[in-house]
Amino acid sequence: MKKQLLIVVALLFLCTGMVMAQKKAITGTVIDGANKEIIPGVSIRVKGTTLSTSTNQNGQFSILAGPADQLIFSYTGYTAITATVGTNTKIDITLESNTAQLNEVVLIGTRSAGRVKLETAVPVDIVNVSKSAATTGRMELTDILNYAAPSFNYNKQSGSDGADHVELGTLRGLGPDQTLVLINGKRRHSTAFVSVFGTRGRGNSGVDLSTIPTASIDRVEILRDGASAQYGSDAIAGVINIVLKKTVNQFNINVGYSGYYDPAFNSKKSVVANQYPHGGSIDGNAVNVDANYGFKIGKEGFLNITADYSKSGKTYRQVHDTTTSDPKALPVNTARRANGDGSSENGTIFFNNEIPLSAKTTFYSFGGYSYKGSDAYAFSRNFLARPDRFPTTGSGALIPVDGVIFNTPNGDSYYNPLIETHNTDLSFAGGLKGSFGDAWDWDLSNNTGSNNFHFYGEKTFNASLGADKTHFDDGGSAFLQNTTNLNFSKHFDKVLSGFNLGFGAEYRYERYKIFSGEEASYKNYDPNGVKAAGSQGFPGFQPGDAVNANRKVFGGFVDFEVDITKKWLIDFANRLEHYNDFGYNFSTKFATRYKLTDNFNIRGSVGTGFRAPSLQQINYSSTFTNVQGAIISEVKIAPNYSPITQAAGIPNLKQEKSKNAGLGFTFKPVPEFSVTVDGYIIKVTDRVVLSGQFSADDTSLDPSFTNALKALHVGSAQFFANAVNTTNRGLDVVLDYNKTIGDNRYRMLFTGNFQHMTIDKVNYPPILGKTETLQETFLSSREKKFILASAPAAKFSLNPEFGHKDFTAGLRFTYFGKVNIYGYGDGSTIYPTVPADNGSGQLPDLYNYSGKVVSDLYFSCKLNKIARITLGSDNIFNVHPDLGYIKGAKGYAYNNEPAGPFDAVQMGGNGRRFFVRVGLTL
């Protein structure tokens, strides 16, 4: 097999010297049709080939092409133009502004040379990241997409261990690991982190988009359709393709500042502010500096480099009034005194590179390095409630530690453990692409990415060790992915109205590791079993949790795209993959688009998909030591191959499978206005979730299982399992109006996603599902609500914008629909309930977060040829989610995920943010 592959590669290189047509240098300039200014960074591509370039800072370009070739000129925010070379050696192009990019040529979802967005067989959103980032104080790509794309959702976590430190988004209401992320069309590796505590997507990994600097991105293409048959595992909900910049001879630098001004819930304003740590009246202060520059290499090559640095401070949020007579008041939040978002410091460098080696062969590479250090508060430890979590003398007296343990006015003492993480990410992709023979295109690439996620405990204790040690190395995890692709494609102009054939193969190697922390982060040093063991906040991974697992994946695909007529397009894709840990999977997809008129298209698709269980889910292991009455036992998340898992009757994890269908239309009644409407249904079976904890002392469980737990000194255990079948139904709507009249620009953009998810079935293992109580333990009503709350039932945005010459003003109204989430309950009933304050009985511990509108305002002005300033406010009216508590049960007001007044829903709990950005183009 290897010998045959080497022969194929050798033939490909031999064929690069074949000259199929006489090439010549085509030069020209691209300008804006409205203001007649030059446009740097315009993409120019020879249709049907991989040859491309971009305009320099003077709007000029040069590219080799033959007389019969067609050049496609495209740039985010402008209508694409195709020009035939013919006898010309100089081609000047005028592009007309189209802010919504509704005629942008897209490459995602097709293996042909690209299609105009409104004429694709499946829906694709294009996000101009540079523009979106310039009109908001939101710095992370995930947060920017949350307000720019209708079916993309992201909830900033707080009080959720490692989930506070990563940025995992979802598409069309599914999980964060059910959307495939590509960079320049190549698969991006996921984070090593697994969400296991207090988070949406519990039990999932995913791609951490915060490791990719926004300044390096030309645009983001979001394919809102299942695409496993085209791209492989994880593409159940769709595909996000991040296209990196290619600009040369242009230096861009941006400096930004933002801060939250929230007089409604800033802890500093509380009547019991001395019970809480807090910052200033403006907190969450953040600065960001990024720079981008492209070097020209030869006539058509380039090297584009981006550097990014950002730093953001913590936020502190509490309900201000604690007066019992005030209906809006809540008790003192002793559960999490430091409630709010964590702080972070990021540094990233990214590059994108292409070098033509000949008229038929181009070398390309891209990748980068990212480091993110962050820390967030865990739940508070209070001495009067749990003295065993504090360092004490032999007589039980508290040992004071300055700067860590604090005293309250009512005589209690507390400390707030900090969970620190060091998140390191490295990636490099390189390859060769070109053409040979009768206009066959080929692409050979290798893409390597790795992520290291390391936990530390700070300002905390291992109470069984004493007071001297307050910093702990808790261990962590690492993930590596290496993907090799060889793809071929050819466009046949004379077959019907055009036929494109694509096929190829992929080999992927993945490795996942868990490394243990230092001994003091997990060990019990108290022989009497009285003091709590391990680093409080996040106990370290133990040597028994250490993992070094890998797997290999082989896959092949064939993709047909044919224009039956000039009006009727058909796509058909099939993919077969083999995983050495669970076997084969076959996926197929059919999509079509028909032009009823020149401005009205109907499109639809049906297909199957899959997501392989991640190595993280198969191998994750975590152990917490529990001491009760000198009896030491363990609470364990057991890996899939563990004897405990097998004793519980949990089968080996297998792939999640999906069936999806979509139907929609695009309509452009006038050049300035367009409409796209797309409905969808996605059925997923065997979704992987993390179960609840099963106790070795539960007499209702099968003795074979509880005996296995006791034999291994495990007090309780939980597992990953293919447990849930779900159905998502939804509708995406985009209405866009753009008009330029003289020096004035008018824009009105509406985007909306309306969706509904149902849990069709829970697949209970026989041993763990015998009774209603066991079923509720396996997948509780609370966890079901988390699955359903990955996206609100409705989310839509209205973005009116006006521009006059160098000035732009805009508003953005984003509606986040209603969300329901259960609290923990008090444990006295099977389902989550809490006692009423008046003693009248139990109340459902259900939090109803009503729909809310967030209003953003921004102003932008081009000061001169090189400088631009933007200022504004996100959430200018300081809107918050509803408080997470039961009105008749305020005694359990902090019985939710962050143990604070706000859960991670909708727009988040930080309130109003002001921002200013200054950009220079040199």
Short mmCIF file of N, CA and C in Angstrom, two decimals, residues 116-241:
data_model
loop_
_atom_site.label_atom_id
_atom_site.label_comp_id
_atom_site.label_asym_id
_atom_site.label_seq_id
_atom_site.Cartn_x
_atom_site.Cartn_y
_atom_site.Cartn_z
N VAL A 116 -21.55 30.82 -6.03
CA VAL A 116 -22.15 31.99 -5.41
C VAL A 116 -23.04 31.53 -4.26
N LYS A 117 -23.01 32.24 -3.16
CA LYS A 117 -23.66 31.78 -1.93
C LYS A 117 -25.15 31.49 -2.10
N LEU A 118 -25.85 32.31 -2.83
CA LEU A 118 -27.28 32.12 -2.99
C LEU A 118 -27.62 30.95 -3.91
N GLU A 119 -26.62 30.39 -4.58
CA GLU A 119 -26.88 29.32 -5.53
C GLU A 119 -26.32 27.98 -5.08
N THR A 120 -25.95 27.86 -3.81
CA THR A 120 -25.49 26.59 -3.29
C THR A 120 -26.69 25.69 -2.98
N ALA A 121 -26.42 24.39 -2.90
CA ALA A 121 -27.50 23.43 -2.63
C ALA A 121 -27.85 23.36 -1.15
N VAL A 122 -26.98 23.90 -0.30
CA VAL A 122 -27.20 23.90 1.15
C VAL A 122 -26.88 25.29 1.69
N PRO A 123 -27.46 25.66 2.85
CA PRO A 123 -27.24 27.02 3.36
C PRO A 123 -25.84 27.23 3.93
N VAL A 124 -25.26 28.37 3.61
CA VAL A 124 -23.94 28.75 4.11
C VAL A 124 -23.99 30.20 4.57
N ASP A 125 -23.55 30.45 5.80
CA ASP A 125 -23.38 31.82 6.30
C ASP A 125 -21.92 32.23 6.12
N ILE A 126 -21.70 33.50 5.79
CA ILE A 126 -20.35 34.03 5.72
C ILE A 126 -20.25 35.19 6.70
N VAL A 127 -19.29 35.12 7.60
CA VAL A 127 -19.10 36.15 8.61
C VAL A 127 -17.79 36.88 8.34
N ASN A 128 -17.90 38.18 8.11
CA ASN A 128 -16.73 39.04 7.98
C ASN A 128 -16.22 39.32 9.38
N VAL A 129 -15.22 38.56 9.81
CA VAL A 129 -14.79 38.62 11.20
C VAL A 129 -14.17 39.97 11.54
N SER A 130 -13.39 40.53 10.63
CA SER A 130 -12.75 41.82 10.90
C SER A 130 -13.80 42.89 11.20
N LYS A 131 -14.85 42.93 10.39
CA LYS A 131 -15.90 43.93 10.61
C LYS A 131 -16.68 43.63 11.88
N SER A 132 -17.03 42.36 12.09
CA SER A 132 -17.81 42.01 13.28
C SER A 132 -17.04 42.32 14.55
N ALA A 133 -15.72 42.03 14.56
CA ALA A 133 -14.91 42.28 15.75
C ALA A 133 -14.74 43.77 16.01
N ALA A 134 -14.76 44.58 14.95
CA ALA A 134 -14.54 46.02 15.10
C ALA A 134 -15.73 46.74 15.69
N THR A 135 -16.91 46.11 15.70
CA THR A 135 -18.12 46.80 16.18
C THR A 135 -18.61 46.25 17.51
N THR A 136 -17.73 45.65 18.30
CA THR A 136 -18.13 45.07 19.57
C THR A 136 -16.93 45.02 20.51
N GLY A 137 -17.21 44.92 21.81
CA GLY A 137 -16.16 44.71 22.79
C GLY A 137 -15.85 43.24 23.00
N ARG A 138 -16.58 42.37 22.35
CA ARG A 138 -16.35 40.93 22.48
C ARG A 138 -15.07 40.56 21.75
N MET A 139 -14.17 39.88 22.42
CA MET A 139 -12.85 39.63 21.85
C MET A 139 -12.70 38.23 21.27
N GLU A 140 -13.37 37.23 21.85
CA GLU A 140 -13.19 35.85 21.43
C GLU A 140 -14.03 35.55 20.19
N LEU A 141 -13.50 34.71 19.30
CA LEU A 141 -14.21 34.36 18.08
C LEU A 141 -15.55 33.72 18.39
N THR A 142 -15.60 32.87 19.40
CA THR A 142 -16.85 32.20 19.76
C THR A 142 -17.93 33.20 20.13
N ASP A 143 -17.55 34.20 20.91
CA ASP A 143 -18.50 35.22 21.36
C ASP A 143 -18.95 36.09 20.18
N ILE A 144 -18.04 36.39 19.26
CA ILE A 144 -18.38 37.19 18.09
C ILE A 144 -19.37 36.44 17.20
N LEU A 145 -19.13 35.15 16.97
CA LEU A 145 -20.03 34.36 16.13
C LEU A 145 -21.40 34.21 16.77
N ASN A 146 -21.45 34.23 18.10
CA ASN A 146 -22.73 34.09 18.80
C ASN A 146 -23.70 35.20 18.43
N TYR A 147 -23.17 36.38 18.09
CA TYR A 147 -24.02 37.51 17.73
C TYR A 147 -24.06 37.74 16.22
N ALA A 148 -23.27 36.99 15.45
CA ALA A 148 -23.19 37.22 14.01
C ALA A 148 -23.86 36.12 13.18
N ALA A 149 -24.03 34.94 13.73
CA ALA A 149 -24.59 33.82 12.98
C ALA A 149 -25.85 33.33 13.68
N PRO A 150 -26.96 33.13 12.96
CA PRO A 150 -28.25 32.86 13.60
C PRO A 150 -28.31 31.54 14.36
N SER A 151 -27.69 30.48 13.86
CA SER A 151 -27.85 29.17 14.50
C SER A 151 -26.65 28.78 15.35
N PHE A 152 -25.71 29.71 15.56
CA PHE A 152 -24.55 29.46 16.41
C PHE A 152 -24.86 29.95 17.82
N ASN A 153 -24.54 29.14 18.83
CA ASN A 153 -24.83 29.51 20.22
C ASN A 153 -23.62 29.25 21.10
N TYR A 154 -23.46 30.14 22.06
CA TYR A 154 -22.34 30.03 22.99
C TYR A 154 -22.77 30.60 24.34
N ASN A 155 -22.48 29.88 25.41
CA ASN A 155 -22.77 30.35 26.76
C ASN A 155 -21.47 30.39 27.55
N LYS A 156 -21.08 31.57 27.98
CA LYS A 156 -19.88 31.72 28.80
C LYS A 156 -20.11 31.07 30.15
N GLN A 157 -19.25 30.10 30.51
CA GLN A 157 -19.41 29.38 31.76
C GLN A 157 -18.77 30.13 32.92
N SER A 158 -19.32 29.93 34.09
CA SER A 158 -18.77 30.51 35.31
C SER A 158 -19.04 29.55 36.46
N GLY A 159 -18.01 29.26 37.24
CA GLY A 159 -18.15 28.32 38.36
C GLY A 159 -18.25 26.89 37.90
N SER A 160 -17.60 26.56 36.78
CA SER A 160 -17.74 25.23 36.19
C SER A 160 -16.40 24.58 35.92
N ASP A 161 -15.47 24.74 36.86
CA ASP A 161 -14.13 24.16 36.75
C ASP A 161 -13.48 24.54 35.42
N GLY A 162 -12.96 23.55 34.68
CA GLY A 162 -12.23 23.85 33.46
C GLY A 162 -13.06 24.48 32.37
N ALA A 163 -14.39 24.31 32.42
CA ALA A 163 -15.26 24.88 31.39
C ALA A 163 -15.23 26.40 31.40
N ASP A 164 -14.78 27.01 32.51
CA ASP A 164 -14.65 28.46 32.56
C ASP A 164 -13.53 28.95 31.65
N HIS A 165 -12.65 28.05 31.21
CA HIS A 165 -11.40 28.45 30.57
C HIS A 165 -11.34 28.12 29.08
N VAL A 166 -12.39 27.56 28.52
CA VAL A 166 -12.42 27.25 27.09
C VAL A 166 -13.66 27.89 26.47
N GLU A 167 -13.65 28.01 25.14
CA GLU A 167 -14.75 28.64 24.41
C GLU A 167 -15.32 27.62 23.43
N LEU A 168 -16.37 26.92 23.84
CA LEU A 168 -16.97 25.86 23.02
C LEU A 168 -18.36 26.30 22.57
N GLY A 169 -18.57 26.42 21.28
CA GLY A 169 -19.86 26.82 20.74
C GLY A 169 -20.63 25.64 20.18
N THR A 170 -21.90 25.88 19.88
CA THR A 170 -22.76 24.84 19.32
C THR A 170 -23.46 25.37 18.07
N LEU A 171 -23.88 24.46 17.21
CA LEU A 171 -24.57 24.81 15.98
C LEU A 171 -25.89 24.06 15.92
N ARG A 172 -26.95 24.79 15.62
CA ARG A 172 -28.30 24.21 15.47
C ARG A 172 -28.73 23.40 16.69
N GLY A 173 -28.33 23.84 17.88
CA GLY A 173 -28.82 23.25 19.11
C GLY A 173 -28.20 21.93 19.50
N LEU A 174 -27.19 21.46 18.77
CA LEU A 174 -26.54 20.20 19.12
C LEU A 174 -25.33 20.46 20.01
N GLY A 175 -24.53 19.41 20.27
CA GLY A 175 -23.41 19.54 21.18
C GLY A 175 -22.21 20.21 20.54
N PRO A 176 -21.26 20.69 21.38
CA PRO A 176 -20.08 21.36 20.84
C PRO A 176 -19.17 20.44 20.04
N ASP A 177 -19.26 19.13 20.26
CA ASP A 177 -18.42 18.21 19.48
C ASP A 177 -19.16 17.64 18.27
N GLN A 178 -20.34 18.16 17.97
CA GLN A 178 -21.09 17.69 16.81
C GLN A 178 -21.04 18.68 15.65
N THR A 179 -20.10 19.63 15.74
CA THR A 179 -19.81 20.55 14.65
C THR A 179 -18.34 20.41 14.29
N LEU A 180 -18.05 20.16 13.04
CA LEU A 180 -16.68 20.02 12.57
C LEU A 180 -16.10 21.40 12.28
N VAL A 181 -14.88 21.63 12.71
CA VAL A 181 -14.20 22.90 12.45
C VAL A 181 -13.01 22.64 11.53
N LEU A 182 -12.93 23.43 10.47
CA LEU A 182 -11.82 23.37 9.52
C LEU A 182 -11.09 24.71 9.52
N ILE A 183 -9.82 24.68 9.19
CA ILE A 183 -9.07 25.89 8.88
C ILE A 183 -8.52 25.72 7.47
N ASN A 184 -8.86 26.66 6.60
CA ASN A 184 -8.48 26.56 5.18
C ASN A 184 -8.87 25.20 4.60
N GLY A 185 -10.00 24.67 5.05
CA GLY A 185 -10.51 23.41 4.53
C GLY A 185 -9.91 22.18 5.16
N LYS A 186 -9.02 22.32 6.16
CA LYS A 186 -8.37 21.18 6.81
C LYS A 186 -8.86 21.04 8.25
N ARG A 187 -9.05 19.78 8.68
CA ARG A 187 -9.62 19.49 9.99
C ARG A 187 -8.79 20.08 11.12
N ARG A 188 -9.48 20.76 12.04
CA ARG A 188 -8.85 21.35 13.23
C ARG A 188 -8.95 20.36 14.38
N HIS A 189 -7.91 20.26 15.19
CA HIS A 189 -7.92 19.36 16.35
C HIS A 189 -8.78 19.95 17.46
N SER A 190 -9.25 19.09 18.34
CA SER A 190 -10.08 19.52 19.46
C SER A 190 -9.22 19.81 20.68
N THR A 191 -9.84 20.37 21.70
CA THR A 191 -9.15 20.59 22.97
C THR A 191 -9.00 19.27 23.72
N ALA A 192 -8.01 19.19 24.59
CA ALA A 192 -7.84 18.00 25.42
C ALA A 192 -8.83 17.99 26.58
N PHE A 193 -9.45 19.13 26.84
CA PHE A 193 -10.37 19.27 27.96
C PHE A 193 -11.69 18.55 27.69
N VAL A 194 -12.24 17.96 28.73
CA VAL A 194 -13.57 17.33 28.68
C VAL A 194 -14.47 18.04 29.68
N SER A 195 -15.63 18.48 29.23
CA SER A 195 -16.59 19.15 30.12
C SER A 195 -17.29 18.10 30.98
N VAL A 196 -17.01 18.11 32.27
CA VAL A 196 -17.64 17.12 33.14
C VAL A 196 -18.39 17.73 34.31
N PHE A 197 -18.09 18.98 34.65
CA PHE A 197 -18.75 19.59 35.79
C PHE A 197 -19.45 20.88 35.39
N GLY A 198 -20.73 20.95 35.71
CA GLY A 198 -21.45 22.19 35.63
C GLY A 198 -21.37 22.93 34.33
N THR A 199 -21.76 22.33 33.24
CA THR A 199 -21.59 23.00 31.96
C THR A 199 -22.58 22.50 30.94
N ARG A 200 -22.82 23.32 29.91
CA ARG A 200 -23.52 22.81 28.73
C ARG A 200 -22.58 21.84 28.02
N GLY A 201 -23.16 20.92 27.27
CA GLY A 201 -22.32 19.96 26.57
C GLY A 201 -21.55 19.08 27.53
N ARG A 202 -22.17 18.75 28.67
CA ARG A 202 -21.45 17.94 29.66
C ARG A 202 -21.08 16.60 29.07
N GLY A 203 -19.83 16.21 29.25
CA GLY A 203 -19.33 14.98 28.68
C GLY A 203 -18.76 15.15 27.28
N ASN A 204 -18.71 16.39 26.80
CA ASN A 204 -18.22 16.65 25.44
C ASN A 204 -16.87 17.34 25.45
N SER A 205 -16.16 17.17 24.35
CA SER A 205 -15.02 18.03 24.03
C SER A 205 -15.46 18.90 22.86
N GLY A 206 -14.52 19.48 22.16
CA GLY A 206 -14.83 20.31 21.01
C GLY A 206 -13.63 21.15 20.66
N VAL A 207 -13.77 21.97 19.65
CA VAL A 207 -12.68 22.84 19.23
C VAL A 207 -12.78 24.16 19.98
N ASP A 208 -11.69 24.54 20.64
CA ASP A 208 -11.63 25.80 21.36
C ASP A 208 -11.25 26.90 20.39
N LEU A 209 -12.25 27.68 19.95
CA LEU A 209 -12.01 28.70 18.94
C LEU A 209 -11.20 29.87 19.46
N SER A 210 -11.03 29.99 20.77
CA SER A 210 -10.25 31.09 21.32
C SER A 210 -8.77 30.94 21.03
N THR A 211 -8.34 29.78 20.55
CA THR A 211 -6.93 29.57 20.21
C THR A 211 -6.59 30.12 18.83
N ILE A 212 -7.57 30.67 18.12
CA ILE A 212 -7.36 31.21 16.77
C ILE A 212 -7.57 32.71 16.81
N PRO A 213 -6.56 33.53 16.55
CA PRO A 213 -6.73 34.99 16.65
C PRO A 213 -7.65 35.52 15.56
N THR A 214 -8.57 36.39 15.94
CA THR A 214 -9.53 36.93 14.97
C THR A 214 -8.85 37.75 13.89
N ALA A 215 -7.72 38.38 14.22
CA ALA A 215 -7.04 39.22 13.23
C ALA A 215 -6.41 38.42 12.10
N SER A 216 -6.29 37.11 12.27
CA SER A 216 -5.72 36.27 11.21
C SER A 216 -6.77 35.78 10.22
N ILE A 217 -8.05 36.07 10.49
CA ILE A 217 -9.15 35.46 9.74
C ILE A 217 -9.68 36.41 8.68
N ASP A 218 -9.77 35.93 7.46
CA ASP A 218 -10.42 36.69 6.39
C ASP A 218 -11.94 36.60 6.53
N ARG A 219 -12.44 35.39 6.71
CA ARG A 219 -13.87 35.18 6.86
C ARG A 219 -14.12 33.81 7.49
N VAL A 220 -15.31 33.62 8.00
CA VAL A 220 -15.74 32.32 8.52
C VAL A 220 -16.94 31.85 7.72
N GLU A 221 -16.84 30.66 7.15
CA GLU A 221 -17.94 30.05 6.40
C GLU A 221 -18.60 29.01 7.30
N ILE A 222 -19.91 29.14 7.50
CA ILE A 222 -20.65 28.21 8.36
C ILE A 222 -21.64 27.44 7.50
N LEU A 223 -21.35 26.18 7.28
CA LEU A 223 -22.25 25.30 6.53
C LEU A 223 -23.28 24.75 7.50
N ARG A 224 -24.53 25.17 7.33
CA ARG A 224 -25.61 24.77 8.24
C ARG A 224 -26.32 23.54 7.68
N ASP A 225 -25.60 22.44 7.60
CA ASP A 225 -26.19 21.21 7.07
C ASP A 225 -25.27 20.06 7.44
N GLY A 226 -25.84 18.89 7.74
CA GLY A 226 -25.02 17.73 8.03
C GLY A 226 -24.10 17.40 6.88
N ALA A 227 -22.82 17.15 7.19
CA ALA A 227 -21.84 16.98 6.12
C ALA A 227 -20.82 15.89 6.42
N SER A 228 -21.21 14.87 7.18
CA SER A 228 -20.28 13.79 7.50
C SER A 228 -19.83 13.05 6.25
N ALA A 229 -20.72 12.91 5.26
CA ALA A 229 -20.36 12.21 4.03
C ALA A 229 -19.29 12.96 3.25
N GLN A 230 -19.20 14.26 3.45
CA GLN A 230 -18.21 15.06 2.75
C GLN A 230 -16.92 15.22 3.54
N TYR A 231 -17.04 15.39 4.88
CA TYR A 231 -15.87 15.75 5.67
C TYR A 231 -15.55 14.78 6.80
N GLY A 232 -16.42 13.82 7.09
CA GLY A 232 -16.11 12.84 8.11
C GLY A 232 -16.79 13.12 9.45
N SER A 233 -16.23 12.51 10.49
CA SER A 233 -16.81 12.58 11.83
C SER A 233 -16.98 14.01 12.31
N ASP A 234 -17.98 14.21 13.17
CA ASP A 234 -18.26 15.45 13.90
C ASP A 234 -19.13 16.43 13.13
N ALA A 235 -19.41 16.20 11.85
CA ALA A 235 -20.13 17.19 11.04
C ALA A 235 -21.64 16.95 11.05
N ILE A 236 -22.19 16.45 12.17
CA ILE A 236 -23.61 16.16 12.27
C ILE A 236 -24.43 17.45 12.16
N ALA A 237 -24.05 18.48 12.89
CA ALA A 237 -24.79 19.74 12.86
C ALA A 237 -24.37 20.63 11.70
N GLY A 238 -23.13 20.49 11.25
CA GLY A 238 -22.62 21.32 10.18
C GLY A 238 -21.12 21.48 10.27
N VAL A 239 -20.60 22.44 9.51
CA VAL A 239 -19.15 22.64 9.41
C VAL A 239 -18.85 24.14 9.51
N ILE A 240 -17.83 24.47 10.28
CA ILE A 240 -17.31 25.83 10.33
C ILE A 240 -15.93 25.83 9.67
N ASN A 241 -15.79 26.59 8.60
CA ASN A 241 -14.51 26.69 7.90
C ASN A 241 -13.94 28.08 8.11
#
